[in-house]
Coordinates of C-alpha atoms and ligand atoms in Angstrom, one line a residue:
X1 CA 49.0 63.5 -41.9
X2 CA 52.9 64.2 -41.9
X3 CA 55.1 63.2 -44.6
X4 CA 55.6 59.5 -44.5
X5 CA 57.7 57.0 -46.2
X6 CA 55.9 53.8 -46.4
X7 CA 58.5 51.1 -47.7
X8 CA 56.9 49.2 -50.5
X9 CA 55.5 45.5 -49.4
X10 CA 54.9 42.5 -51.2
X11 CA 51.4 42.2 -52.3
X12 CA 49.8 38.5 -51.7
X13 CA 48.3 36.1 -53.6
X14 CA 45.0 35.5 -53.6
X15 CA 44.8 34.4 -49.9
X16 CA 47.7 35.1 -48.2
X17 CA 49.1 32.8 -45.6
X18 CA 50.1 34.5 -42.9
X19 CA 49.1 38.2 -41.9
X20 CA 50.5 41.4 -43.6
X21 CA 54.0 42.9 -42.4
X22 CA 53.1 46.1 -41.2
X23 CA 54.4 48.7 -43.4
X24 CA 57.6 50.6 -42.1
X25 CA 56.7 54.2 -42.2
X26 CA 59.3 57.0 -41.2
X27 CA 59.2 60.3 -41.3
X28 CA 61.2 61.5 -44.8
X29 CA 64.6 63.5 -43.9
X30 CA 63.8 66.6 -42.2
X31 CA 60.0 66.6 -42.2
X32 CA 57.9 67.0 -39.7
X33 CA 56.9 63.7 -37.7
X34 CA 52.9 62.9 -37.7
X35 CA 52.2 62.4 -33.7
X36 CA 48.5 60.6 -34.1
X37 CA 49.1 57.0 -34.3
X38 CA 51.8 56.9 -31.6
X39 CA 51.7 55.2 -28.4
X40 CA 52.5 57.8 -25.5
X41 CA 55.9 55.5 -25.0
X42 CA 56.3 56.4 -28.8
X43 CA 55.6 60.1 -28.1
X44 CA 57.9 60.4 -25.1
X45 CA 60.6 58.6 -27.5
X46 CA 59.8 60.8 -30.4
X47 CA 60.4 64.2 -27.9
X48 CA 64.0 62.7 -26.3
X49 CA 65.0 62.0 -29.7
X50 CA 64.0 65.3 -30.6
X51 CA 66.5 66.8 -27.9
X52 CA 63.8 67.0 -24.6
X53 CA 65.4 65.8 -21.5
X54 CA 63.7 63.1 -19.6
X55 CA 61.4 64.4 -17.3
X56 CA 60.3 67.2 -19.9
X57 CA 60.0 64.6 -22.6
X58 CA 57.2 62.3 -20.2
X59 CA 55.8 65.9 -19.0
X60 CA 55.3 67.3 -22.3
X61 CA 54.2 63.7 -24.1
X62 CA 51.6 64.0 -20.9
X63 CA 50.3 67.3 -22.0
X64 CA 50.9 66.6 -25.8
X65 CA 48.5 63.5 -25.4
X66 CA 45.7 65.1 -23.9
X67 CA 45.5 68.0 -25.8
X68 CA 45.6 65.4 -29.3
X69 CA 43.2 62.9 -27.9
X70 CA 41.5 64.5 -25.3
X71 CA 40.8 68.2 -26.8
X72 CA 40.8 67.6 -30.8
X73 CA 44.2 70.1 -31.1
X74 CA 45.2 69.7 -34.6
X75 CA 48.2 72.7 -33.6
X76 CA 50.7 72.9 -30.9
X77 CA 49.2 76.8 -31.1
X78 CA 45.9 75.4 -29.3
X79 CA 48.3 73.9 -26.5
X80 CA 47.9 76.9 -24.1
X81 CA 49.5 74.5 -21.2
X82 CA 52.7 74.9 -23.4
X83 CA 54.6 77.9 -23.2
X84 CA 54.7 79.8 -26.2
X85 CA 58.2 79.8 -27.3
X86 CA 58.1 75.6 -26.8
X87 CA 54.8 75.3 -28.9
X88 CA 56.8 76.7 -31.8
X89 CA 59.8 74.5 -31.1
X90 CA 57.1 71.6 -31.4
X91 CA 55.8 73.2 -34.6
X92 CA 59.1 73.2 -36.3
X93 CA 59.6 68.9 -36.1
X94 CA 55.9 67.5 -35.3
X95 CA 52.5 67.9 -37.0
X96 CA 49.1 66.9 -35.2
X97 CA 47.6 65.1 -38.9
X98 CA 44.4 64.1 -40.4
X99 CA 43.5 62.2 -43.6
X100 CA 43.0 64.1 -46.3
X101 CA 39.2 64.3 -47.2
X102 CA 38.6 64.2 -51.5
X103 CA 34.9 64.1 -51.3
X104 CA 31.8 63.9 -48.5
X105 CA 28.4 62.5 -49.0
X106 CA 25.4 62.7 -47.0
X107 CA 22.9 60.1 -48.0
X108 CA 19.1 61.0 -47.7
X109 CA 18.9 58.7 -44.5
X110 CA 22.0 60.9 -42.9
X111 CA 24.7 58.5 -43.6
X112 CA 28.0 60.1 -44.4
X113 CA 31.0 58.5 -46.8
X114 CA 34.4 60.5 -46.8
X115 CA 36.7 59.4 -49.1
X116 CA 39.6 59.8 -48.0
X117 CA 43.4 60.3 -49.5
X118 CA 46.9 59.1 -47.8
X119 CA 50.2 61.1 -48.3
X120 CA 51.6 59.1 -50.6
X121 CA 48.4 59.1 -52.7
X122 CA 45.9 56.4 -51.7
X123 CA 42.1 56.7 -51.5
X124 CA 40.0 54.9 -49.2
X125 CA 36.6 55.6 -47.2
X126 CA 35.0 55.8 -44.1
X127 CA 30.8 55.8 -42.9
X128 CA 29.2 56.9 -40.5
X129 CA 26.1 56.0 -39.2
X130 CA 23.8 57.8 -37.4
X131 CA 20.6 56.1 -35.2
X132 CA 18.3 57.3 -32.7
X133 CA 20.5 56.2 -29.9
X134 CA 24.0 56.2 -31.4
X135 CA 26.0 56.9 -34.1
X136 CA 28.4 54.2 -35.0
X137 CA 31.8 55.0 -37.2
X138 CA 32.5 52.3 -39.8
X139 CA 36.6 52.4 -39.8
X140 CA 38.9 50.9 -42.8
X141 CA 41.9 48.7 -42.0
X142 CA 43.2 48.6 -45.0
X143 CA 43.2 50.0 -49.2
X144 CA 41.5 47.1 -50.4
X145 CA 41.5 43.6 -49.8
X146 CA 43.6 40.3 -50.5
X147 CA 40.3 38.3 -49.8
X148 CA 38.4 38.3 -52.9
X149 CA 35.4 37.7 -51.3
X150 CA 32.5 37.1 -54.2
X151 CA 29.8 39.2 -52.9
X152 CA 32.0 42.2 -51.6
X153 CA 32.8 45.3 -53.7
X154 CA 35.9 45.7 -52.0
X155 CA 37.3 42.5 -52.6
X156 CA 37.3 43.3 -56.1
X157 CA 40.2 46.2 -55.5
X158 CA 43.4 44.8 -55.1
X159 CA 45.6 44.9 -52.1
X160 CA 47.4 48.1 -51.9
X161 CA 48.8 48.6 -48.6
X162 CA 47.8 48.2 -44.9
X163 CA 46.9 51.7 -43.2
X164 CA 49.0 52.6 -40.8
X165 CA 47.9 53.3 -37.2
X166 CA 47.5 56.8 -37.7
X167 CA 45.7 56.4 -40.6
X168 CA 43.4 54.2 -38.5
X169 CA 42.8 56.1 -35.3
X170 CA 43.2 59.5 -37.6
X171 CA 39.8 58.3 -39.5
X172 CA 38.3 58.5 -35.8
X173 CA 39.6 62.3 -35.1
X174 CA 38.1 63.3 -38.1
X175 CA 34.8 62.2 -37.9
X176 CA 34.7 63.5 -34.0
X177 CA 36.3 67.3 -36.0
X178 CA 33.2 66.6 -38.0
X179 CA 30.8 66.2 -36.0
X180 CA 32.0 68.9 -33.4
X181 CA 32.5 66.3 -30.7
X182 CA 35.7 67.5 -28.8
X183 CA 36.5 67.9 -25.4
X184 CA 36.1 64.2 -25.5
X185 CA 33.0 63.6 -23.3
X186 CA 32.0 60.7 -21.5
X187 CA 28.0 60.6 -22.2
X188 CA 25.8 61.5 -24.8
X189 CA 28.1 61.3 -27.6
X190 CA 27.2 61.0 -31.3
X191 CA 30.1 59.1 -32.3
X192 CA 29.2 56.1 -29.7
X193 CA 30.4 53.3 -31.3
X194 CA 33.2 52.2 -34.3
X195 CA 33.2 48.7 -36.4
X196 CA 35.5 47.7 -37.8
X197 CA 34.2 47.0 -40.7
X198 CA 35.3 49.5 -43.6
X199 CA 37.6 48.7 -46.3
X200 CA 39.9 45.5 -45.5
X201 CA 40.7 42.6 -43.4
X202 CA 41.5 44.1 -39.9
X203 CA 43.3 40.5 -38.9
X204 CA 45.6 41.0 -41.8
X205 CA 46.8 43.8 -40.3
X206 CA 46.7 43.2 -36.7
X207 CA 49.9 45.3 -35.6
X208 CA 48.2 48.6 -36.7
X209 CA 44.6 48.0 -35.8
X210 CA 45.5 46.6 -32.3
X211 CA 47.8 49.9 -31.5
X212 CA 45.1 52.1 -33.3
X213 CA 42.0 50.4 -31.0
X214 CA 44.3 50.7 -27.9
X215 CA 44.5 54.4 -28.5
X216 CA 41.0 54.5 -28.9
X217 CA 40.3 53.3 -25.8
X218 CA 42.6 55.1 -24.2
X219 CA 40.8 56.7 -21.2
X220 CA 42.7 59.8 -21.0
X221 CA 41.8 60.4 -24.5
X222 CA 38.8 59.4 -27.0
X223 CA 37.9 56.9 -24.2
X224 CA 35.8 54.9 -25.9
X225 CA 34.9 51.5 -24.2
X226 CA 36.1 48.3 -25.8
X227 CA 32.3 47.1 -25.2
X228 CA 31.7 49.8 -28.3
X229 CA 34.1 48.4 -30.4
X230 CA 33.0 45.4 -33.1
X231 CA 35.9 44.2 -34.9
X232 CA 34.8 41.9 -37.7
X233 CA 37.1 39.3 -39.3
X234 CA 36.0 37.1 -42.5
X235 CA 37.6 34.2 -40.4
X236 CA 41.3 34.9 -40.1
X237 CA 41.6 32.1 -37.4
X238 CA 45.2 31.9 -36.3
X239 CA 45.0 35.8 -35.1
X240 CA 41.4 35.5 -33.5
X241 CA 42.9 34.3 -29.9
X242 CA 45.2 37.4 -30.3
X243 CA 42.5 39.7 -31.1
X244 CA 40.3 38.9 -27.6
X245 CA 43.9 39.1 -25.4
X246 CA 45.4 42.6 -26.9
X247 CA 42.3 44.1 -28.1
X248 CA 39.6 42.9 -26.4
X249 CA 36.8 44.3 -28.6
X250 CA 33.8 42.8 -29.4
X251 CA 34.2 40.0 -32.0
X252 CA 31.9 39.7 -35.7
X253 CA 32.7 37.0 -38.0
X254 CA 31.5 36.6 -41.3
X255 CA 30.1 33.4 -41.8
X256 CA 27.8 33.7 -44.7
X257 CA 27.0 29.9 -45.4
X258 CA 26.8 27.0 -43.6
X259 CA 28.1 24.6 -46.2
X260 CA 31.9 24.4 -47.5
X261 CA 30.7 24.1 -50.8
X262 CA 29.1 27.6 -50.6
X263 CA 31.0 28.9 -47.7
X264 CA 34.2 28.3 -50.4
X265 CA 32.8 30.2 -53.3
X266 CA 31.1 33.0 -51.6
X267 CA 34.5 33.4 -48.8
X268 CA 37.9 32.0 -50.3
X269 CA 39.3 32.5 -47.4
X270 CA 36.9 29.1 -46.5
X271 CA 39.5 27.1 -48.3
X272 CA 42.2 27.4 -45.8
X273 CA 39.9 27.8 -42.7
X274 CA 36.6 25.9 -42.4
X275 CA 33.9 26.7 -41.2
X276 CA 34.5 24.1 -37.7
X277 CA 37.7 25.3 -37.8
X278 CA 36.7 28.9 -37.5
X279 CA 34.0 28.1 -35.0
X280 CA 36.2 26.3 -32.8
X281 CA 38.2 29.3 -32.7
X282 CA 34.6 31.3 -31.9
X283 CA 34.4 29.0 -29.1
X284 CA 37.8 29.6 -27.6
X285 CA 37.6 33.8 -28.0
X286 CA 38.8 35.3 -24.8
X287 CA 36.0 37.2 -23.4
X288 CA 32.8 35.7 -25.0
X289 CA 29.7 35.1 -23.0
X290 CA 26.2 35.8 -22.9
X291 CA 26.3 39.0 -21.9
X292 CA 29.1 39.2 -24.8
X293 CA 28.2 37.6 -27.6
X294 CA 30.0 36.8 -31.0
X295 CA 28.0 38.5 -33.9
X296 CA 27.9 36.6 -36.9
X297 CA 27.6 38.2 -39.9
X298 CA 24.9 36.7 -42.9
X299 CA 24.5 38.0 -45.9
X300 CA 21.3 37.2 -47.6
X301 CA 22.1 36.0 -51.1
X302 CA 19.2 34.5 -53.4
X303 CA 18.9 31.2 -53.8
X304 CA 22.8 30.5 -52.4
X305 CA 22.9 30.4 -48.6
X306 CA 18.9 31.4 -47.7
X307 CA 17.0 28.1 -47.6
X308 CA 15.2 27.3 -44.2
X309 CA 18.0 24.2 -44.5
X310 CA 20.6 26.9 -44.3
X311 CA 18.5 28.4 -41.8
X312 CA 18.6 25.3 -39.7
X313 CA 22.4 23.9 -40.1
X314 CA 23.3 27.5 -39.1
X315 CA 21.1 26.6 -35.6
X316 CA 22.8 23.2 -35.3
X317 CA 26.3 24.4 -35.5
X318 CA 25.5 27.4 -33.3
X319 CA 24.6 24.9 -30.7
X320 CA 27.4 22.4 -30.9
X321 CA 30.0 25.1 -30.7
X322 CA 27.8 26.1 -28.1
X323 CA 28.9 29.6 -28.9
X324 CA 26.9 32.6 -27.0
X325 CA 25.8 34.1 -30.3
X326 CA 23.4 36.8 -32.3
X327 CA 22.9 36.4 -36.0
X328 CA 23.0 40.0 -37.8
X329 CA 20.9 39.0 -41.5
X330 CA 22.6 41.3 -44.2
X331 CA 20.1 42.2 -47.0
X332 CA 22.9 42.0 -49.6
X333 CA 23.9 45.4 -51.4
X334 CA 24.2 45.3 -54.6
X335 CA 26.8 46.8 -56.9
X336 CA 28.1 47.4 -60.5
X337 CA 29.3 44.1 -62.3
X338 CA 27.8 41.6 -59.1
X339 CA 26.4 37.9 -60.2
X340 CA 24.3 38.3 -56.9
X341 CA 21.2 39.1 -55.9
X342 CA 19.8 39.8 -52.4
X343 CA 16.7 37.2 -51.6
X344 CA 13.3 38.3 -50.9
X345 CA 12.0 40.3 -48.3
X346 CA 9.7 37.1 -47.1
X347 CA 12.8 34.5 -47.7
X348 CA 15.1 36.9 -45.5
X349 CA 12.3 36.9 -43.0
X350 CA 11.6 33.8 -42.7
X351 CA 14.9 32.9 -42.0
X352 CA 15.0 35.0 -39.5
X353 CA 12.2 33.7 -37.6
X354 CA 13.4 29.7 -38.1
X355 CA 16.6 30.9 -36.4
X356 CA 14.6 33.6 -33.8
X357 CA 12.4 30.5 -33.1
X358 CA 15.4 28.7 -32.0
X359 CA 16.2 31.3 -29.5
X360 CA 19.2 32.9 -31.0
X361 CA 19.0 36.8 -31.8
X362 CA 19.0 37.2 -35.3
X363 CA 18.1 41.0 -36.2
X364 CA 17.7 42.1 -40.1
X365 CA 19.8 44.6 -40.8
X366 CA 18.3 47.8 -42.1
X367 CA 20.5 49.1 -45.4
X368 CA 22.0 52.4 -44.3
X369 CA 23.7 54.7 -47.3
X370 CA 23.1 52.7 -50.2
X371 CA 22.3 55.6 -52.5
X372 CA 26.0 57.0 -52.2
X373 CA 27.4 53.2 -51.8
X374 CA 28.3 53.4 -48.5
X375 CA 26.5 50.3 -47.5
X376 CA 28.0 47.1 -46.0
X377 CA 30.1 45.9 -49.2
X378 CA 29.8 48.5 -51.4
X379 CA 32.8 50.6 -50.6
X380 CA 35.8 50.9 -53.3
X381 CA 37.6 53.8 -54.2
X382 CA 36.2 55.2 -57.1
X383 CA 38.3 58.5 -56.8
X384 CA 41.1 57.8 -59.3
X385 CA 38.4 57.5 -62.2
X386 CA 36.8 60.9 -61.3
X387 CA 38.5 64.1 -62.4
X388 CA 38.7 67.0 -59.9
X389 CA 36.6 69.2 -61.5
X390 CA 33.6 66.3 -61.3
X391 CA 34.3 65.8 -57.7
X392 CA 34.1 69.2 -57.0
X393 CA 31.0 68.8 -58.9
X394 CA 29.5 66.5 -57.2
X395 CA 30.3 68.3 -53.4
X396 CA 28.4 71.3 -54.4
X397 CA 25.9 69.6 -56.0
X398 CA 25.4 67.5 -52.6
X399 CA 25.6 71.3 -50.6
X400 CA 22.9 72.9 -52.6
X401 CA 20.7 69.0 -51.6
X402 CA 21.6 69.6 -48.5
X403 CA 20.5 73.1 -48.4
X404 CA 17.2 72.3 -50.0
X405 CA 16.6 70.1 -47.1
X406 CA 17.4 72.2 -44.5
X407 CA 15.7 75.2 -46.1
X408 CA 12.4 73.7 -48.2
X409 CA 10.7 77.3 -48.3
X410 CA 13.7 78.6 -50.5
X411 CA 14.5 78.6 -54.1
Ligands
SAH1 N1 36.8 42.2 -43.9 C1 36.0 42.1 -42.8 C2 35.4 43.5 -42.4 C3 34.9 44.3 -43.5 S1 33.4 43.8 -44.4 C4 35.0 41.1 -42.9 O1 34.8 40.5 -44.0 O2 34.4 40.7 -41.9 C5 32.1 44.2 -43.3 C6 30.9 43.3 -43.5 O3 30.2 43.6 -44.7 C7 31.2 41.8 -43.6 O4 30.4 41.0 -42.9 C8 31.1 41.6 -45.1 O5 30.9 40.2 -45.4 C9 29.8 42.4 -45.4 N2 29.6 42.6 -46.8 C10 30.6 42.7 -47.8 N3 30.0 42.9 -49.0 C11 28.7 43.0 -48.8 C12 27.5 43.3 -49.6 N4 27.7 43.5 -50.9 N5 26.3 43.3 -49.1 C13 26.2 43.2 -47.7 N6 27.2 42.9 -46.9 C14 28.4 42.8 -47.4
SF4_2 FE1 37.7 41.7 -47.7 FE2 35.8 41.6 -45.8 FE3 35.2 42.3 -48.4 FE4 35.9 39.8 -47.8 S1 34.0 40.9 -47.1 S2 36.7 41.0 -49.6 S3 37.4 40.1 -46.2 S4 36.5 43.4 -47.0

């Protein structure tokens, strides 16, 4: 990424009221502005400002967009459509960015965590996920959380700031650089699919994740369909209505328990929406139907929310709301310090089948990444406590793994 400026912003209580101000970022005096993240009105503006006449400016922001979006450039060099003495023009006040990657891990089932650093100095990570018929790229909205949720390892980090929209869609370049994805194509791609379901709540900072998403979808660009995009909200209901009309993505909440008693320990955020409240607001989503339904999100915790009575009240309020609905069970991932535990095999089953039985989809959710903690929950950056030297370390050690895999008869 560029050099940005992002102007410092109040950080919330422990639930804040009303969604995050975006942060204001502008390019410092003189450096070179960061395109990704921009709107192709924004680029146009960006090149007129720069000193391009009109038509140039919407000719060139045109070109410039496909080549970023389209063809993975990351230099106005690999713009062969621009003349050679304009590419360096370019060059002198823009920069094509990505997130700085600290550290890479492959877990032994092939899920990959990057952590990744800001310009001004922030960590935060992003998965992917590989499966037989997609790969699905778990994105961050923000550097931590306001929402304290109990179970969550990311709710333990404090708030730090809202990414930016660059940061956001600039998560997605780099895993397509990664996986050797670009041209964009329009079948048979690894990166199929994106949650949003990384690091933060992607309602409290709607601005940034709605222009990121729209980019995303963008079909003269990554092109990827909004039906391949889950965002998932803890139940941020006043910006849900929003979320269906300017995104337009699929919709996962995270209900977690069926009782306010449990719903307010486990999710805070319970304490200023309820649970009716937030299905209500399920019920009114622009866009859901059967052949769209609204993923809920359950985590299994022992003995707190996985009693076939839990099972049941979760059936009943389905059906009043009468929300077109699958259940996804999360076997709960542990992590250093939690008071949780994640219920039994059998328990998790059987809940699923009181809630299958009832003819609602309601999948168990296979654990993906947990030995490098990049499974639902378990991300936090760790980075600032790790020296350079150890996460140097700990890349090469993951190499020579890797190598051993790929090459058992050696060494
Ligand atoms: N903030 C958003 C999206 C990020 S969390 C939200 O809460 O929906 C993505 C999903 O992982 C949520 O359903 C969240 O509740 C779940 N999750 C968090 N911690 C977990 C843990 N330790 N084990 C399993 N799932 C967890
Ligand atoms: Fe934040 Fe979601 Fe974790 Fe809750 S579960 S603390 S909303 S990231």
């Amino acid at each position: 990424m560029g050099a940005l400026m992002t102007a410092s912003m109040p950080i919330p209580g422990h639930f804040d009221p009303v969604p995050v101000p975006r942060p204001q970022v502008a390019a410092l005096d003189g450096a070179p502005v960061d395109l990704v993240g921009l709107s192709k009105d924004e680029i146009r503006t960006a090149l007129a400002d720069a000193g391009l006449d009109e038509r140039q400016a919407k000719l060139r922001a045109k070109q410039i967009w496909h080549q970023i979006y389209h063809r993975g450039a990351t230099s106005f060099d690999a713009m062969s459509d621009i003349a050679k003495p304009q590419r360096a023009w370019f060059a002198e006040r823009f920069v094509v960015g990505r997130p700085d990657v600290v550290l890479e891990q492959v877990s032994t089932d092939g899920t990959r965590k990057w952590l990744l650093k800001t310009p001004d100095g922030h960590d935060f990570e992003m998965v992917f996920i590989p499966d037989a018929d997609r790969g699905t790229l778990c994105v961050s909205s923000q550097i931590g959380c306001t929402l304290n949720c109990a179970f969550c390892f990311t709710g333990t980090m404090r708030l730090v700031r809202n990414l930016t929209a660059g940061e956001i869609v600039g998560q997605v370049m780099l895993a397509r650089d990664s996986l050797g994805e670009w041209p964009s194509q329009p079948e048979g791609r690894m990166l199929s699919n994106i949650v949003m379901m990384g690091m933060g709540e992607p309602l409290y900072n709607f601005d940034n994740v709605r222009d990121a998403l729209r980019i995303v979808m963008d079909g003269d660009g990554l092109g990827l369909s909004r039906r391949r995009i889950t965002l998932s909200t803890s139940g941020v209901v006043p910006m849900m209505v929003r979320a269906g009309e300017e995104i337009g993505v699929n919709l996962a909440v995270s209900l977690h328990a069926v009782t306010k008693e449990v719903r307010d320990e486990i999710v805070p955020l319970n304490r200023k929406y309820g649970i009716e409240e937030l299905l209500e607001a399920c019920a009114a989503y622009p866009g859901a139907n059967n052949a769209r339904r609204i993923t809920f999100e359950y985590v299994m915790l022992k003995d707190r929310n996985d009693s076939d009575d839990d099972a049941r009240e979760l059936v009943r309020l389905l059906r009043k709301y009468k929300l077109p609905a699958k259940v996804n069970l999360i076997p709960f991932n542990p992590w250093p310090g939690t008071a949780y535990e994640c219920s039994d095999e059998d328990r998790v089953r059987r809940f699923s089948d009181i809630v299958f039985e009832a003819g609602i989809s309601a999948p168990i959710r296979r654990p993906r990444g947990r030995d490098i903690m990049a499974a639902c929950g378990q991300l936090k950056s760790a980075a600032e406590k790790k020296s350079r030297a150890e996460l140097d370390r700990i890349s090469a050690e993951k190499q020579r793994e890797l190598e051993a895999v790929a090459e058992p008869g050696l060494g």
